């Protein structure tokens, strides 16, 4: 049998090894996404495991200033890693209040 040419997993398959789009997080743009990726943090699950202190160290070690809302990133990432997009949206909205 010929191997399928597509290398991407089906949309409904868990993306355990695939990088997540970290810019989905409120406060994470291309700059911070790049910093996190360079530090080996490429998934929501990995980001959810970081302490705020370690996250700030990563940003500082990259020669950048902190974003000002990075303390919310692990919780945002935890919600997204669990597939809770509604919970994530509600959490982000609560931050604006």
PDB file of C-alpha atoms in Angstrom:
ATOM      1  CA  UNK A   1       0.000   0.000   0.000  1.00  0.00           C
ATOM      2  CA  UNK A   2       1.234   3.482  -0.829  1.00  0.00           C
ATOM      3  CA  UNK A   3       1.916   5.842   2.015  1.00  0.00           C
ATOM      4  CA  UNK A   4      -0.458   8.802   2.143  1.00  0.00           C
ATOM      5  CA  UNK A   5       1.188  12.032   1.083  1.00  0.00           C
ATOM      6  CA  UNK A   6      -0.399  14.150   3.810  1.00  0.00           C
ATOM      7  CA  UNK A   7       1.816  14.483   6.850  1.00  0.00           C
ATOM      8  CA  UNK A   8      -0.703  16.319   9.001  1.00  0.00           C
ATOM      9  CA  UNK A   9      -2.883  14.501  11.488  1.00  0.00           C
ATOM     10  CA  UNK A  10      -6.624  14.586  10.927  1.00  0.00           C
ATOM     11  CA  UNK A  11      -8.256  17.668  12.436  1.00  0.00           C
ATOM     12  CA  UNK A  12      -9.922  15.609  15.160  1.00  0.00           C
ATOM     13  CA  UNK A  13      -6.748  13.758  16.148  1.00  0.00           C
ATOM     14  CA  UNK A  14      -4.954  14.862  19.303  1.00  0.00           C
ATOM     15  CA  UNK A  15      -1.918  16.926  18.397  1.00  0.00           C
ATOM     16  CA  UNK A  16       0.365  15.605  21.101  1.00  0.00           C
ATOM     17  CA  UNK A  17       3.576  16.314  19.232  1.00  0.00           C
ATOM     18  CA  UNK A  18       2.425  19.214  17.093  1.00  0.00           C
ATOM     19  CA  UNK A  19       3.176  22.785  18.051  1.00  0.00           C
ATOM     20  CA  UNK A  20       0.228  24.874  19.131  1.00  0.00           C
ATOM     21  CA  UNK A  21      -0.354  28.425  17.926  1.00  0.00           C
ATOM     22  CA  UNK A  22       0.775  30.249  21.056  1.00  0.00           C
ATOM     23  CA  UNK A  23      -0.443  33.543  19.622  1.00  0.00           C
ATOM     24  CA  UNK A  24      -3.943  32.278  20.434  1.00  0.00           C
ATOM     25  CA  UNK A  25      -3.183  33.367  24.002  1.00  0.00           C
ATOM     26  CA  UNK A  26      -4.153  36.898  24.920  1.00  0.00           C
ATOM     27  CA  UNK A  27      -0.948  38.905  25.214  1.00  0.00           C
ATOM     28  CA  UNK A  28       1.195  36.540  23.142  1.00  0.00           C
ATOM     29  CA  UNK A  29       2.072  37.942  19.750  1.00  0.00           C
ATOM     30  CA  UNK A  30       4.713  36.780  17.271  1.00  0.00           C
ATOM     31  CA  UNK A  31       7.536  38.184  19.453  1.00  0.00           C
ATOM     32  CA  UNK A  32       6.625  36.264  22.615  1.00  0.00           C
ATOM     33  CA  UNK A  33       5.601  33.194  20.643  1.00  0.00           C
ATOM     34  CA  UNK A  34       9.100  33.166  19.132  1.00  0.00           C
ATOM     35  CA  UNK A  35      10.725  33.580  22.545  1.00  0.00           C
ATOM     36  CA  UNK A  36       8.716  30.678  23.954  1.00  0.00           C
ATOM     37  CA  UNK A  37       9.375  28.487  20.923  1.00  0.00           C
ATOM     38  CA  UNK A  38      13.114  29.212  21.131  1.00  0.00           C
ATOM     39  CA  UNK A  39      12.977  28.094  24.783  1.00  0.00           C
ATOM     40  CA  UNK A  40      11.344  24.817  23.726  1.00  0.00           C
ATOM     41  CA  UNK A  41       7.836  25.778  24.826  1.00  0.00           C
ATOM     42  CA  UNK A  42       5.792  24.912  21.752  1.00  0.00           C
ATOM     43  CA  UNK A  43       2.523  23.563  23.125  1.00  0.00           C
ATOM     44  CA  UNK A  44      -0.258  24.819  25.361  1.00  0.00           C
ATOM     45  CA  UNK A  45       0.389  21.851  27.664  1.00  0.00           C
ATOM     46  CA  UNK A  46       4.067  22.784  28.069  1.00  0.00           C
ATOM     47  CA  UNK A  47       3.209  26.412  28.763  1.00  0.00           C
ATOM     48  CA  UNK A  48       0.544  25.397  31.280  1.00  0.00           C
ATOM     49  CA  UNK A  49       3.250  23.608  33.287  1.00  0.00           C
ATOM     50  CA  UNK A  50       5.452  26.699  33.630  1.00  0.00           C
ATOM     51  CA  UNK A  51       5.487  28.807  36.743  1.00  0.00           C
ATOM     52  CA  UNK A  52       5.056  32.532  36.242  1.00  0.00           C
ATOM     53  CA  UNK A  53       8.581  32.997  37.604  1.00  0.00           C
ATOM     54  CA  UNK A  54      10.064  30.603  35.033  1.00  0.00           C
ATOM     55  CA  UNK A  55       8.058  32.245  32.280  1.00  0.00           C
ATOM     56  CA  UNK A  56       9.440  35.650  33.266  1.00  0.00           C
ATOM     57  CA  UNK A  57      12.975  34.193  33.337  1.00  0.00           C
ATOM     58  CA  UNK A  58      12.550  32.869  29.788  1.00  0.00           C
ATOM     59  CA  UNK A  59      11.396  36.285  28.594  1.00  0.00           C
ATOM     60  CA  UNK A  60      14.213  38.094  30.411  1.00  0.00           C
ATOM     61  CA  UNK A  61      16.864  35.625  29.229  1.00  0.00           C
ATOM     62  CA  UNK A  62      15.747  36.375  25.670  1.00  0.00           C
ATOM     63  CA  UNK A  63      16.574  40.016  26.302  1.00  0.00           C
ATOM     64  CA  UNK A  64      12.980  41.164  26.297  1.00  0.00           C
ATOM     65  CA  UNK A  65      10.792  42.928  28.803  1.00  0.00           C
ATOM     66  CA  UNK A  66       7.868  41.090  30.307  1.00  0.00           C
ATOM     67  CA  UNK A  67       4.520  41.394  28.590  1.00  0.00           C
ATOM     68  CA  UNK A  68       2.604  42.603  31.618  1.00  0.00           C
ATOM     69  CA  UNK A  69       0.047  39.805  31.542  1.00  0.00           C
ATOM     70  CA  UNK A  70       2.275  36.743  31.369  1.00  0.00           C
ATOM     71  CA  UNK A  71       0.924  35.617  34.742  1.00  0.00           C
ATOM     72  CA  UNK A  72      -2.283  34.701  32.856  1.00  0.00           C
ATOM     73  CA  UNK A  73      -0.572  32.645  30.151  1.00  0.00           C
ATOM     74  CA  UNK A  74      -0.277  29.328  32.034  1.00  0.00           C
ATOM     75  CA  UNK A  75      -3.992  29.382  32.914  1.00  0.00           C
ATOM     76  CA  UNK A  76      -4.941  30.352  29.370  1.00  0.00           C
ATOM     77  CA  UNK A  77      -2.725  27.552  28.069  1.00  0.00           C
ATOM     78  CA  UNK A  78      -4.224  25.043  30.525  1.00  0.00           C
ATOM     79  CA  UNK A  79      -7.727  25.817  29.257  1.00  0.00           C
ATOM     80  CA  UNK A  80      -6.679  25.583  25.608  1.00  0.00           C
ATOM     81  CA  UNK A  81      -4.708  22.367  26.194  1.00  0.00           C
ATOM     82  CA  UNK A  82      -7.916  20.876  27.599  1.00  0.00           C
ATOM     83  CA  UNK A  83      -9.797  22.010  24.494  1.00  0.00           C
ATOM     84  CA  UNK A  84     -11.906  24.419  26.558  1.00  0.00           C
ATOM     85  CA  UNK A  85     -12.112  27.287  24.078  1.00  0.00           C
ATOM     86  CA  UNK A  86     -15.288  28.615  25.709  1.00  0.00           C
ATOM     87  CA  UNK A  87     -13.585  28.629  29.110  1.00  0.00           C
ATOM     88  CA  UNK A  88     -10.579  30.353  27.589  1.00  0.00           C
ATOM     89  CA  UNK A  89     -12.747  33.030  26.010  1.00  0.00           C
ATOM     90  CA  UNK A  90     -14.560  33.604  29.307  1.00  0.00           C
ATOM     91  CA  UNK A  91     -11.246  33.788  31.209  1.00  0.00           C
ATOM     92  CA  UNK A  92      -9.806  36.326  28.764  1.00  0.00           C
ATOM     93  CA  UNK A  93     -13.010  38.351  28.991  1.00  0.00           C
ATOM     94  CA  UNK A  94     -12.787  38.288  32.801  1.00  0.00           C
ATOM     95  CA  UNK A  95      -9.313  39.799  32.577  1.00  0.00           C
ATOM     96  CA  UNK A  96     -10.750  42.870  30.869  1.00  0.00           C
ATOM     97  CA  UNK A  97     -13.195  43.579  33.697  1.00  0.00           C
TER      98      UNK A  97
END
